[in-house]
Short mmCIF file of C-alpha atoms and ligand atoms in Angstrom, two decimals:
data_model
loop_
_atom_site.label_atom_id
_atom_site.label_comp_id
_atom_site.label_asym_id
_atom_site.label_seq_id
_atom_site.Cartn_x
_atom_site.Cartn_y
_atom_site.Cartn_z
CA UNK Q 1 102.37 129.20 92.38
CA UNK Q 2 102.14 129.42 88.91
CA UNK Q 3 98.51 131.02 87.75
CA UNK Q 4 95.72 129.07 86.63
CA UNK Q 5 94.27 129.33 83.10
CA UNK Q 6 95.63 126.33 81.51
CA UNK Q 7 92.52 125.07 80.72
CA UNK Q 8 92.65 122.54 78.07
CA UNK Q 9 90.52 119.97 75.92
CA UNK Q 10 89.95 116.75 77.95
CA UNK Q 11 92.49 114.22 76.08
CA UNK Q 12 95.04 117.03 74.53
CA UNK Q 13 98.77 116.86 75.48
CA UNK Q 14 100.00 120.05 77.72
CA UNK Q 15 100.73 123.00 74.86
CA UNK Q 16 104.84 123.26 75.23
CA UNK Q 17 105.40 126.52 76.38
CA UNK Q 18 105.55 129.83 73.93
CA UNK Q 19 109.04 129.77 72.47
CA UNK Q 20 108.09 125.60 72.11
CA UNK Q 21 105.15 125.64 70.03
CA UNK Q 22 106.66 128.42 67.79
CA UNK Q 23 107.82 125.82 65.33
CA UNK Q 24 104.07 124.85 63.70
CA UNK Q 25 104.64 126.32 60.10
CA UNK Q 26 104.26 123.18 57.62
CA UNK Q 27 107.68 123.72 55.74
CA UNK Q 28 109.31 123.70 58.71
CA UNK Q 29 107.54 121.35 60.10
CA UNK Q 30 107.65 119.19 57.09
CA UNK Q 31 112.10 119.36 56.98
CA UNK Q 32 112.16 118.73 60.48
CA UNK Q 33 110.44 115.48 59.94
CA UNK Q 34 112.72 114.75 56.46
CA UNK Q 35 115.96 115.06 58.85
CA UNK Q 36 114.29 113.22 61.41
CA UNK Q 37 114.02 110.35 59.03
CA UNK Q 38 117.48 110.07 57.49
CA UNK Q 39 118.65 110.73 61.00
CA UNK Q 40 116.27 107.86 62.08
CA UNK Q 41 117.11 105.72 59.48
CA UNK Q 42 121.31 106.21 59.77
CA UNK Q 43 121.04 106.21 63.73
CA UNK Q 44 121.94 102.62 63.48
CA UNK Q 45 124.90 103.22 61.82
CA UNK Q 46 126.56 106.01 64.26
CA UNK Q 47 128.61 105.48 67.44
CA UNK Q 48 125.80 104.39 70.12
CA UNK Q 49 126.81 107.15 72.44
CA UNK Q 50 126.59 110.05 70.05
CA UNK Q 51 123.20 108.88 68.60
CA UNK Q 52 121.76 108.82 72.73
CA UNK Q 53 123.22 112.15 73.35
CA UNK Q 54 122.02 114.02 70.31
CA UNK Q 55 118.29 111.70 70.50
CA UNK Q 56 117.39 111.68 73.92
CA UNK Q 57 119.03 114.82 75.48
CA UNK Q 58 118.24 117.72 73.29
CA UNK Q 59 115.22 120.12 74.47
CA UNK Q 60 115.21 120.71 70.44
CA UNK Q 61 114.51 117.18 69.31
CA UNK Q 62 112.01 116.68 72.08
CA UNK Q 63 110.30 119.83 70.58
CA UNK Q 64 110.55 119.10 67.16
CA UNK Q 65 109.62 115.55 67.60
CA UNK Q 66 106.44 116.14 69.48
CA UNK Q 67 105.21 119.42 66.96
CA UNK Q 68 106.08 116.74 63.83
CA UNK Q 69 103.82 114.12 65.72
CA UNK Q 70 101.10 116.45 66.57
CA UNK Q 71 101.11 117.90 63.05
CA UNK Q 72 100.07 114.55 61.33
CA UNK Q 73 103.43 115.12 59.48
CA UNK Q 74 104.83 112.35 61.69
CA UNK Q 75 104.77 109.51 58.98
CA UNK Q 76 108.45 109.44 57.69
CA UNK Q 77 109.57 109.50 60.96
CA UNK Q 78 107.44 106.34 61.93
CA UNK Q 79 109.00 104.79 58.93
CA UNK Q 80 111.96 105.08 59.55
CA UNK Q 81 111.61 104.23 63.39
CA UNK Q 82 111.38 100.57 62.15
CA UNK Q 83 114.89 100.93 61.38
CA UNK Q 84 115.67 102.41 64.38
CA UNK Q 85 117.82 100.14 67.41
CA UNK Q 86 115.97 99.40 70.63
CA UNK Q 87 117.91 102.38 72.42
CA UNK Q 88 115.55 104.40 70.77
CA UNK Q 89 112.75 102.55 72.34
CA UNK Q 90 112.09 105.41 74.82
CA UNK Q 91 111.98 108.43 71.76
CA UNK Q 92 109.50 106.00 69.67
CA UNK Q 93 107.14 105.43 72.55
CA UNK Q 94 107.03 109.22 73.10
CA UNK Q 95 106.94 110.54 69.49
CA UNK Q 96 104.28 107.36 68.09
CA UNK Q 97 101.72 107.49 70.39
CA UNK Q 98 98.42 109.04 70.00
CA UNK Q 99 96.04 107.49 73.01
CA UNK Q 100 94.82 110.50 74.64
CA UNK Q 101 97.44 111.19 77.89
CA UNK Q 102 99.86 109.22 76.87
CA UNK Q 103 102.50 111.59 77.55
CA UNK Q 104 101.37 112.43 80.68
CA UNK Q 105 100.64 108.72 81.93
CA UNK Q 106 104.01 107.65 80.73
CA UNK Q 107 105.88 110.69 82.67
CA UNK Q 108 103.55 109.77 85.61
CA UNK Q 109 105.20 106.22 85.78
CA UNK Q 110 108.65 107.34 85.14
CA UNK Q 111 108.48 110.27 87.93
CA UNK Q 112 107.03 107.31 90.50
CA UNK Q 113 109.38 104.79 89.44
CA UNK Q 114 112.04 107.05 90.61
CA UNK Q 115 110.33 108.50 93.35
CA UNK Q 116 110.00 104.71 94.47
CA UNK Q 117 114.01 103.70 94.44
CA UNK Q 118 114.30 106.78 96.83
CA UNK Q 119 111.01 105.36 98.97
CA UNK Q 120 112.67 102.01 98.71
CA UNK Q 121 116.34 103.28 99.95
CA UNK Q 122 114.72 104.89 103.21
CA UNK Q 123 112.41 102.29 103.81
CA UNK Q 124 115.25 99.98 104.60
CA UNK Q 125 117.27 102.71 106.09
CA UNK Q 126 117.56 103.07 110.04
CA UNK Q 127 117.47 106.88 109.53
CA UNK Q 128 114.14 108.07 108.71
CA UNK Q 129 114.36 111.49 109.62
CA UNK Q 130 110.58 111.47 110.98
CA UNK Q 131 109.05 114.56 112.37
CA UNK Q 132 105.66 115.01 113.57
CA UNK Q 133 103.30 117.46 111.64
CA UNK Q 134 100.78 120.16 113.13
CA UNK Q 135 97.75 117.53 112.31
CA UNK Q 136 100.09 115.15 114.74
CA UNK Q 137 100.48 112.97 111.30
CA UNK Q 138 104.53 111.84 111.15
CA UNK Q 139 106.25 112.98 107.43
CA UNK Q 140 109.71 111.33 106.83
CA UNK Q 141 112.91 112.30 104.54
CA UNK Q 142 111.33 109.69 101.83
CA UNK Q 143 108.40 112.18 101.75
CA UNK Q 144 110.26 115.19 101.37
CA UNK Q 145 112.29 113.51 99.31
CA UNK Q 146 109.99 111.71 96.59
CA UNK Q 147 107.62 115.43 96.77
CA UNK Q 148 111.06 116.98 95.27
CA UNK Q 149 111.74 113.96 92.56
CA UNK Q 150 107.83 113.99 91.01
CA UNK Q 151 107.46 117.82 91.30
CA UNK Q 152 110.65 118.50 89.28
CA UNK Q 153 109.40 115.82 86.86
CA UNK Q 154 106.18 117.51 86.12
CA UNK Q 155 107.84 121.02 86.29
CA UNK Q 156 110.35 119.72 83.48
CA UNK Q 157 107.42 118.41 81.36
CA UNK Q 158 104.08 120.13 81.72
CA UNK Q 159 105.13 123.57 83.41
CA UNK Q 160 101.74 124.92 82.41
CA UNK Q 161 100.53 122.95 85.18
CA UNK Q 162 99.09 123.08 88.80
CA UNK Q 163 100.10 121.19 91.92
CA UNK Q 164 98.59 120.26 94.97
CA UNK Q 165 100.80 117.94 97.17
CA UNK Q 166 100.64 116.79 100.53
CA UNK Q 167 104.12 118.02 102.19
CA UNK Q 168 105.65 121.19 101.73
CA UNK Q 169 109.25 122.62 102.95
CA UNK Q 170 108.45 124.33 105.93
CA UNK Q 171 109.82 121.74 108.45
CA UNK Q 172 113.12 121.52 105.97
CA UNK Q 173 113.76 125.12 105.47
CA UNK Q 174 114.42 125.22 109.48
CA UNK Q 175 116.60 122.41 109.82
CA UNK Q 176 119.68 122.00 107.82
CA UNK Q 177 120.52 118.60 109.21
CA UNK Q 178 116.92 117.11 108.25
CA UNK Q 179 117.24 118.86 104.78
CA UNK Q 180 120.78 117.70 104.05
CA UNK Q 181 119.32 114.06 104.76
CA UNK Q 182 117.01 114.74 101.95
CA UNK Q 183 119.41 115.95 99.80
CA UNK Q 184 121.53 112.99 100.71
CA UNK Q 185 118.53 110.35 99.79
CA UNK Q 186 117.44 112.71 96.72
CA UNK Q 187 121.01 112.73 95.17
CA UNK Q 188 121.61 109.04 95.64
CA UNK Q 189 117.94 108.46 93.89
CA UNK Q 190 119.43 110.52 91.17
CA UNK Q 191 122.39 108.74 90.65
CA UNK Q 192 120.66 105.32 90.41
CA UNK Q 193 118.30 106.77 87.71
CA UNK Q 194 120.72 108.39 85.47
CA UNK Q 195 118.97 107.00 82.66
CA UNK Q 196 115.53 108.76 83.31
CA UNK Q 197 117.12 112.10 83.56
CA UNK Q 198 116.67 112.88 79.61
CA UNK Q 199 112.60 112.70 80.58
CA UNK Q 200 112.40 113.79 83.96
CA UNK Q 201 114.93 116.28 84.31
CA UNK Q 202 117.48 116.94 87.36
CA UNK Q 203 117.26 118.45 90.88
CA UNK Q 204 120.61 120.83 91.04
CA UNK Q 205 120.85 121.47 94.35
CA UNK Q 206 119.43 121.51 97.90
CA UNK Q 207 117.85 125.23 97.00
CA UNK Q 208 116.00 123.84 93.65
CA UNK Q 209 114.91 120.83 96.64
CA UNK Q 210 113.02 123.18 98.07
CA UNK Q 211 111.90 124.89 95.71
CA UNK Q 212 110.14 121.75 94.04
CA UNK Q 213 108.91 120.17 97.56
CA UNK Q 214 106.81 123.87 97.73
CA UNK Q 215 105.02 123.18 93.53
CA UNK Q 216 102.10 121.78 95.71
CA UNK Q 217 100.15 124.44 97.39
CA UNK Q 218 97.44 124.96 94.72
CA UNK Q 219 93.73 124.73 96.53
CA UNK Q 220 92.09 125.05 92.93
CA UNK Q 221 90.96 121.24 91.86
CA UNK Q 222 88.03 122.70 90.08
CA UNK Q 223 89.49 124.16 86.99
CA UNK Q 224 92.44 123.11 84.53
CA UNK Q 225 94.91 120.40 84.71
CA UNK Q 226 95.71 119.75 88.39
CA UNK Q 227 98.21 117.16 89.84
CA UNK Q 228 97.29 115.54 92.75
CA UNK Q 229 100.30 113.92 94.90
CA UNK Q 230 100.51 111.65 97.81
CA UNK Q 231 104.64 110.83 97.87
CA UNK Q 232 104.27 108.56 100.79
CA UNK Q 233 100.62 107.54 101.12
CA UNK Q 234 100.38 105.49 104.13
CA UNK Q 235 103.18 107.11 106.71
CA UNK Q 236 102.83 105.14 109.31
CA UNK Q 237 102.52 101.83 107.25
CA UNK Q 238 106.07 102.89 105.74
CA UNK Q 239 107.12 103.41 109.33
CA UNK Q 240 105.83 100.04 110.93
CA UNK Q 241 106.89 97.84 107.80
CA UNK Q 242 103.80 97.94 105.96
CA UNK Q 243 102.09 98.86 102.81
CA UNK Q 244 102.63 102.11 101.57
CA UNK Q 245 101.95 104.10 98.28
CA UNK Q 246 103.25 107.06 95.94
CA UNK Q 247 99.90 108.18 94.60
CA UNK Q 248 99.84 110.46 91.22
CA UNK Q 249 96.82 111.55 89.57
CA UNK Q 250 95.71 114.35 86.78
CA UNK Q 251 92.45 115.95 87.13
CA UNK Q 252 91.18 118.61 84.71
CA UNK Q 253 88.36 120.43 85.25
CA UNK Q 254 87.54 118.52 88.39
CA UNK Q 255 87.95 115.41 86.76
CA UNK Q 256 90.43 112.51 87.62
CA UNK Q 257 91.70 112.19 84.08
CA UNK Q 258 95.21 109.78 84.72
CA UNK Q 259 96.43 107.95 87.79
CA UNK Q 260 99.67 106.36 88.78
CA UNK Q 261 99.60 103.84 91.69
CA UNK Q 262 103.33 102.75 92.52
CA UNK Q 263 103.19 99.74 95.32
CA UNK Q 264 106.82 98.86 96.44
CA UNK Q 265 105.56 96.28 99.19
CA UNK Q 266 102.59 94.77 97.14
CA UNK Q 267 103.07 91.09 96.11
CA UNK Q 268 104.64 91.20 91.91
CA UNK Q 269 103.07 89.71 89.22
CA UNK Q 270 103.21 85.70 88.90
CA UNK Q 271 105.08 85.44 91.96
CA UNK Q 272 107.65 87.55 90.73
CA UNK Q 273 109.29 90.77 92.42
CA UNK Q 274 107.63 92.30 95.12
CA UNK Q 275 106.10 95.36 93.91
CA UNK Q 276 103.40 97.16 91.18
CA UNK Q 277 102.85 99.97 89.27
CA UNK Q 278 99.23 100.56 88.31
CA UNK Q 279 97.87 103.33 86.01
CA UNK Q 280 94.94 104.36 84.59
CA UNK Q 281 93.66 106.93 81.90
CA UNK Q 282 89.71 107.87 81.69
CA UNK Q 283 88.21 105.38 79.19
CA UNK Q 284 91.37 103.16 78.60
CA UNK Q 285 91.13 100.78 81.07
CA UNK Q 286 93.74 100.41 84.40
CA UNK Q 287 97.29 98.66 83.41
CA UNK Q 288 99.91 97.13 85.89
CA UNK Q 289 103.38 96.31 85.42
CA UNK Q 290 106.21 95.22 87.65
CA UNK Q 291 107.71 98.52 89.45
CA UNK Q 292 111.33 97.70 88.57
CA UNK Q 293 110.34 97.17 85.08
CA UNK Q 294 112.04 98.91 82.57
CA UNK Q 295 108.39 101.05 81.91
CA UNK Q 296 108.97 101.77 78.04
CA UNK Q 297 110.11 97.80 77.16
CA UNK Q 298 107.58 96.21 79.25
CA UNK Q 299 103.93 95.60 77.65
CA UNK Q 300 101.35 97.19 80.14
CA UNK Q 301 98.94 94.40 81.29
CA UNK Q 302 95.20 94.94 82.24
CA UNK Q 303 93.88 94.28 85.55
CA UNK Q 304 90.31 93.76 86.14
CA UNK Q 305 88.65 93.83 89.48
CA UNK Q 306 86.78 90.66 90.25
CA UNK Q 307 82.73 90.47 88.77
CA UNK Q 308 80.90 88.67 91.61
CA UNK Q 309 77.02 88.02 91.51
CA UNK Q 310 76.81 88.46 95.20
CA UNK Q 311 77.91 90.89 98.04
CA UNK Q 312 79.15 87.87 100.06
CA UNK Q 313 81.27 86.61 98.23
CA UNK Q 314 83.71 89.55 98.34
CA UNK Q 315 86.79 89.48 100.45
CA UNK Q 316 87.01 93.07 102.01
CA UNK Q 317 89.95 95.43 102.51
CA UNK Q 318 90.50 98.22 105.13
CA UNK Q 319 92.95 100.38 107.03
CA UNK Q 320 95.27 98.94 109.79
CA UNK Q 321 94.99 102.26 111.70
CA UNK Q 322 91.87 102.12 114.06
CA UNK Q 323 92.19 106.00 113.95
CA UNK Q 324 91.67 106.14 110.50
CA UNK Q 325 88.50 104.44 109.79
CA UNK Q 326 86.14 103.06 111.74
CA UNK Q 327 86.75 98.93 112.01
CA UNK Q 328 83.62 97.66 114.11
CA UNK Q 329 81.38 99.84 111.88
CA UNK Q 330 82.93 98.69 108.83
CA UNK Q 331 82.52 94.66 110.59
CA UNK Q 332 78.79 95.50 110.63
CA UNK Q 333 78.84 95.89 107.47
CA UNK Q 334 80.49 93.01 106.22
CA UNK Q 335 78.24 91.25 108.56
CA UNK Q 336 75.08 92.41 106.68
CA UNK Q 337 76.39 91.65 103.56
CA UNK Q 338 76.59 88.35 104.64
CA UNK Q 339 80.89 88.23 104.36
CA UNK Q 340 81.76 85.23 105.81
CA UNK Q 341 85.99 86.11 105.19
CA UNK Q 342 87.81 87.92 107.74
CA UNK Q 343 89.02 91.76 106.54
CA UNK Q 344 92.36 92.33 104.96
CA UNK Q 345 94.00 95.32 106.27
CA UNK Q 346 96.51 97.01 104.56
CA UNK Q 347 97.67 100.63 104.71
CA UNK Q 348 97.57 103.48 102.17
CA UNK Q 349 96.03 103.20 98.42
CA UNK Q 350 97.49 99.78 98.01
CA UNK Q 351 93.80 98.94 99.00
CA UNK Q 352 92.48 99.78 95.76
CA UNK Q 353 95.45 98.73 94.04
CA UNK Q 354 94.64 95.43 95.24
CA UNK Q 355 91.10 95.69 94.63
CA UNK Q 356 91.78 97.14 90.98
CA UNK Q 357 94.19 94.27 90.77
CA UNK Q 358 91.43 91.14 91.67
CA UNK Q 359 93.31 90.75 94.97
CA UNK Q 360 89.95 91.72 96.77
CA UNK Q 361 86.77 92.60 95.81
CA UNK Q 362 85.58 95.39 98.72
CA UNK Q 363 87.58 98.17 100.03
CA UNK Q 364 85.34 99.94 103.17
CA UNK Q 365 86.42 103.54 105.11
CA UNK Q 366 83.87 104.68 107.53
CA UNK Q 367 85.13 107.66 109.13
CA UNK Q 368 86.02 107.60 113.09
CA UNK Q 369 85.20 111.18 113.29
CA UNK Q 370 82.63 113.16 111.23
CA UNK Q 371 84.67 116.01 111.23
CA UNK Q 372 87.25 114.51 109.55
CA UNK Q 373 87.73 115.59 105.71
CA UNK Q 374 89.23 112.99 103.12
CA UNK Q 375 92.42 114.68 101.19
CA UNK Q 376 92.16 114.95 97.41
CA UNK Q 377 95.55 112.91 97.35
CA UNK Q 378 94.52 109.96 99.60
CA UNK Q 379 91.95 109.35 96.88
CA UNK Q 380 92.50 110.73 93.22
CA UNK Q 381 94.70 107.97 91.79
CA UNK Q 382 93.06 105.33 93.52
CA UNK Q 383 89.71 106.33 92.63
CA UNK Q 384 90.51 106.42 88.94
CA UNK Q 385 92.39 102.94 89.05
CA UNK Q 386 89.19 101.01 90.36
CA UNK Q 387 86.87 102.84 88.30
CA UNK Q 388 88.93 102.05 85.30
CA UNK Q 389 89.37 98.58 86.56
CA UNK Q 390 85.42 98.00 86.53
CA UNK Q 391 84.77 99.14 89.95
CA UNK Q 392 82.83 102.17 91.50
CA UNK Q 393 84.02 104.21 94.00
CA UNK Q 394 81.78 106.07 96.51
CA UNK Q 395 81.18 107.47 100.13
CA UNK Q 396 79.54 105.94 102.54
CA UNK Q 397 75.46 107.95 101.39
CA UNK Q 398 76.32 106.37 97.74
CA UNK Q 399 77.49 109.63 96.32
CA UNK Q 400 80.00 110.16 93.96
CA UNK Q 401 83.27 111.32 94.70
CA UNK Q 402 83.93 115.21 94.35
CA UNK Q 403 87.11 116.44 93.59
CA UNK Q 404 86.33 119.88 92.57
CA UNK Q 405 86.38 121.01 95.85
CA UNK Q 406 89.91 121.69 97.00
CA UNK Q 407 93.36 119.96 98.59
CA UNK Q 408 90.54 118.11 100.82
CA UNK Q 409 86.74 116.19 99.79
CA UNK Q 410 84.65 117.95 101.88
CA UNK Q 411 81.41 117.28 99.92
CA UNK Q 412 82.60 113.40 101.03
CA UNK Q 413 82.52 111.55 103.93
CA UNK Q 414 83.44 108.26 103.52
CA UNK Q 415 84.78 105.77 100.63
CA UNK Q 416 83.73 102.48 99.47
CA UNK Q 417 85.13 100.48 96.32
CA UNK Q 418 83.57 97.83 94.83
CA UNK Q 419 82.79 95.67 91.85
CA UNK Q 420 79.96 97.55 89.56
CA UNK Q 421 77.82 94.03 90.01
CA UNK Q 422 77.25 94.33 93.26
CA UNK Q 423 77.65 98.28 93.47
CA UNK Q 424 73.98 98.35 94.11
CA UNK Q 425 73.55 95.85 96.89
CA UNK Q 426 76.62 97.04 98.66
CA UNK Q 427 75.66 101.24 98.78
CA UNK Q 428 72.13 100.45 99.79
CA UNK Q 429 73.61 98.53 102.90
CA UNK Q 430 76.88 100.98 103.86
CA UNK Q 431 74.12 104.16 103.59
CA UNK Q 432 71.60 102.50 105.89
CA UNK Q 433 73.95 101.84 108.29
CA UNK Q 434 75.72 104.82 107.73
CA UNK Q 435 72.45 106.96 108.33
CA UNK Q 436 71.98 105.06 111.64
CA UNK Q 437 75.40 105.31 112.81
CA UNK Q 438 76.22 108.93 111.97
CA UNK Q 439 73.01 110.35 110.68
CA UNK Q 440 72.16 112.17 107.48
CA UNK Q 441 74.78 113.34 104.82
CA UNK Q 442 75.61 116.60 106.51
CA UNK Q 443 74.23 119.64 103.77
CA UNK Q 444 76.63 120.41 101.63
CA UNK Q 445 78.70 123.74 102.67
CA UNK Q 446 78.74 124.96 98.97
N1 A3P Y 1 91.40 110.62 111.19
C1 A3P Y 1 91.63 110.20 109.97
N2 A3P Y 1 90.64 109.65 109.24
C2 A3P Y 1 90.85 109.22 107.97
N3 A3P Y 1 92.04 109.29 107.35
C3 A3P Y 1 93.06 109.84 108.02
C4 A3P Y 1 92.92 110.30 109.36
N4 A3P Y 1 94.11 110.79 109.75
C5 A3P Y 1 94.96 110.63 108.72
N5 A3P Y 1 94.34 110.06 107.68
C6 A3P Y 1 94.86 109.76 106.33
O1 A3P Y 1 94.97 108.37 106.16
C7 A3P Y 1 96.01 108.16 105.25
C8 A3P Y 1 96.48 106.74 105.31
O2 A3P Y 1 95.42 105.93 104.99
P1 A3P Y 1 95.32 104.43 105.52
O3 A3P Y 1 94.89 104.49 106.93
O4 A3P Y 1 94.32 103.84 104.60
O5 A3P Y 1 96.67 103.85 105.36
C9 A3P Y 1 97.04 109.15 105.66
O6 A3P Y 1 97.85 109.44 104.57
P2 A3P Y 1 99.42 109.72 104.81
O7 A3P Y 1 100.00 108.50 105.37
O8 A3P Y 1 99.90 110.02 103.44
O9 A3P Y 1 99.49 110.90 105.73
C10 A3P Y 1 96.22 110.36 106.12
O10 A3P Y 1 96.10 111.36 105.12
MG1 MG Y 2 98.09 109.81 102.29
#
């Protein structure tokens, strides 16, 4: 693992590495952004292909286009952007932007908007290459595979950075036939998103494969900027034909700060495609677009969970796996409430993608087992997509959600989402029937 120490200001883009941020003296600066203009403003004018090439494939202008931005020097080349052809959408969404994390929600999509084609491809596929885990859980080549895509996409752009991810290579590095099915799914995702490669970056081989799928092992969520990845949230959903998720999210200093929800299986927008993409940034408000969109044409819409006055109105959402939360206890509750509608169940963060999208109003996980501990990545993305969305999330005594404390949320047990309305109502119930049925919040082993 790369070492820790990259603490940053809440809102500031990842420092480019050393040799990157070298370029910050004004004249230089200042030039840079003169050439950037004329080359802006003749860009029209030269052969399409050269004008890609030299735009959106050189380390250099990505460098010098982000240290003119940064530097407030970024004016001419804004001017001269309006002159620019739509092929050079993609260079004036990066370089224009100043929302705090917009670089890092926009790589966020991209790197699950791959990561979905190759989810997609092996969701349809009769080869899954499933093998069971230690924990008994089952991980599958779309796993390993979309682990590989999103790690080499955040190595590419924000190398600074930790990872903690769910899978790691382990299984792959003793069994050549189950990694060369990776490879096989990886490589074809490639080739479908050629386009993305400028941003995103490559995987060379089955070796740099590996080497990405094993970014994750960080157990530090309490201090810098942390990715948080679930590449297939929702295993056994994928496997049965259900929902599933690939679940990104940025916390620094404990904090969820960004989160990407991609939903390949989740009904589209107005009827159309199936499938979302949902993101969020701390104080910005949550977004959805299709999946397939192309991400840098499309306008990001905002989704707002559903403000009810009462508890029982609310249509409530839970697992489909009776082994991973606890159905009759969360029926109780419903009950209580005075929910007359019967539970939606779907499987993996889609649950509060559907919340965060008005598709429900109540997402409830009581725990089968008190024993069991919550994982950072079930929960990060999702968490920040309802909040953002008008909801709160909490476990089942009310608290809020800890993510300071490692790959898992020990300080947790528990997770309810709801409206902010009716946050009230709905805690005070879940924790008195929460204290009955399991007993006191255990004391916290910090
Ligand atoms: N006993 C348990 N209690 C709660 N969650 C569990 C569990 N065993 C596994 N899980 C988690 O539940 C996730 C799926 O959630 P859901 O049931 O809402 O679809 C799994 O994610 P993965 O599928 O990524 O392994 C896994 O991490
Ligand atoms: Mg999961």
């Amino acid at each position: 693992m790369k070492p820790s120490g990259s603490i940053r200001a809440a809102g500031t883009r990842t420092p480019r590495p050393p040799e990157e941020s070298s370029i910050s003296i004004n004249t230089i600066l200042f030039w840079a952004a003169v050439c950037l203009g004329i080359l802006f403003t003749i860009a029209p004018l030269l052969p399409l292909r050269f004008v890609d090439v030299f735009l959106l494939s050189t380390p250099l202008f990505r460098r010098v286009s982000t240290s003119v931005c940064s530097s407030g020097l970024g004016a001419g080349l804004r001017v001269a952007e309006r002159f620019c052809s739509a092929s050079h959408l993609q260079v004036r969404t990066m370089a224009s932007s100043g929302a705090p994390y917009a670089w890092e929600r926009r790589i966020a999509e991209l790197a699950v908007q791959r990561a979905a084609v190759l989810t997609k491809a092996v969701y349809t596929a009769r080869v899954k290459g499933t093998v069971t885990k230690s924990d008994k859980s089952p991980v599958t080549i779309a796993d390993f595979g979309a682990q590989a895509l999103v790690f080499g996409a955040l190595e590419r752009n924000f190398p600074a950075d930790n990872i903690i991810g769910e899978e790691d290579s382990g299984d792959l590095r003793t069994n050549s036939d189950l990694t060369s099915l990776v490879w096989d799914v990886v490589s074809t995702a490639l080739a479908e998103t050629q386009g993305l490669e400028g941003d995103l970056g490559t995987v060379s081989g089955q070796s740099q494969m590996l080497e990405f799928i094993d970014k994750g092992a960080c157990a530090n969520s309490a201090t810098g900027r942390v990715w948080a990845l679930d590449p297939v949230d929702g295993t056994k959903g994928f496997l049965r034909g259900g929902q599933y998720a690939i679940a990104l999210a940025l916390l620094v200093d404990g904090v969820v700060q960004v989160g990407v929800l991609g939903c390949p299986n989740l009904p589209g927008l107005d009827g159309g495609e199936e499938g979302v993409i949902l993101s969020a940034v701390r104080g910005q408000g949550t977004t959805v677009k299709p999946l397939s969109a192309d991400l840098d044409k499309t306008e990001p819409r905002k989704t707002t969970i559903n403000a009810i006055s009462s508890a029982s109105e609310a249509s409530f959402c839970e697992g489909v796996e009776s082994g991973h939360s606890a159905h009759d206890v969360q029926a109780r509750i419903a009950t209580t409430l005075g929910i007359t509608k019967p539970s939606v169940q779907l499987d993996s963060q889609a649950k509060y993608a559907s919340i965060a999208l008005g598709r429900g109003e109540l997402y409830l996980r009581l725990p089968v087992s008190m024993t069991y501990e919550e994982k950072i990545w079930d929960h990060a993305a999702g968490n920040i997509i309802v909040e953002e969305a008008g909801g709160v999330v909490a476990d089942m005594y009310g608290r809020p959600i800890d993510f300071t404390v490692g790959r898992t949320l020990k300080e947790n047990k528990g997770m309810i989402a709801m409206p902010k309305q009716v946050s009230e109502e709905v805690m005070k119930v879940v924790r008195e029937i929460a204290v009955e049925h399991y007993g006191p919040p255990p004391k916290s082993s910090l």
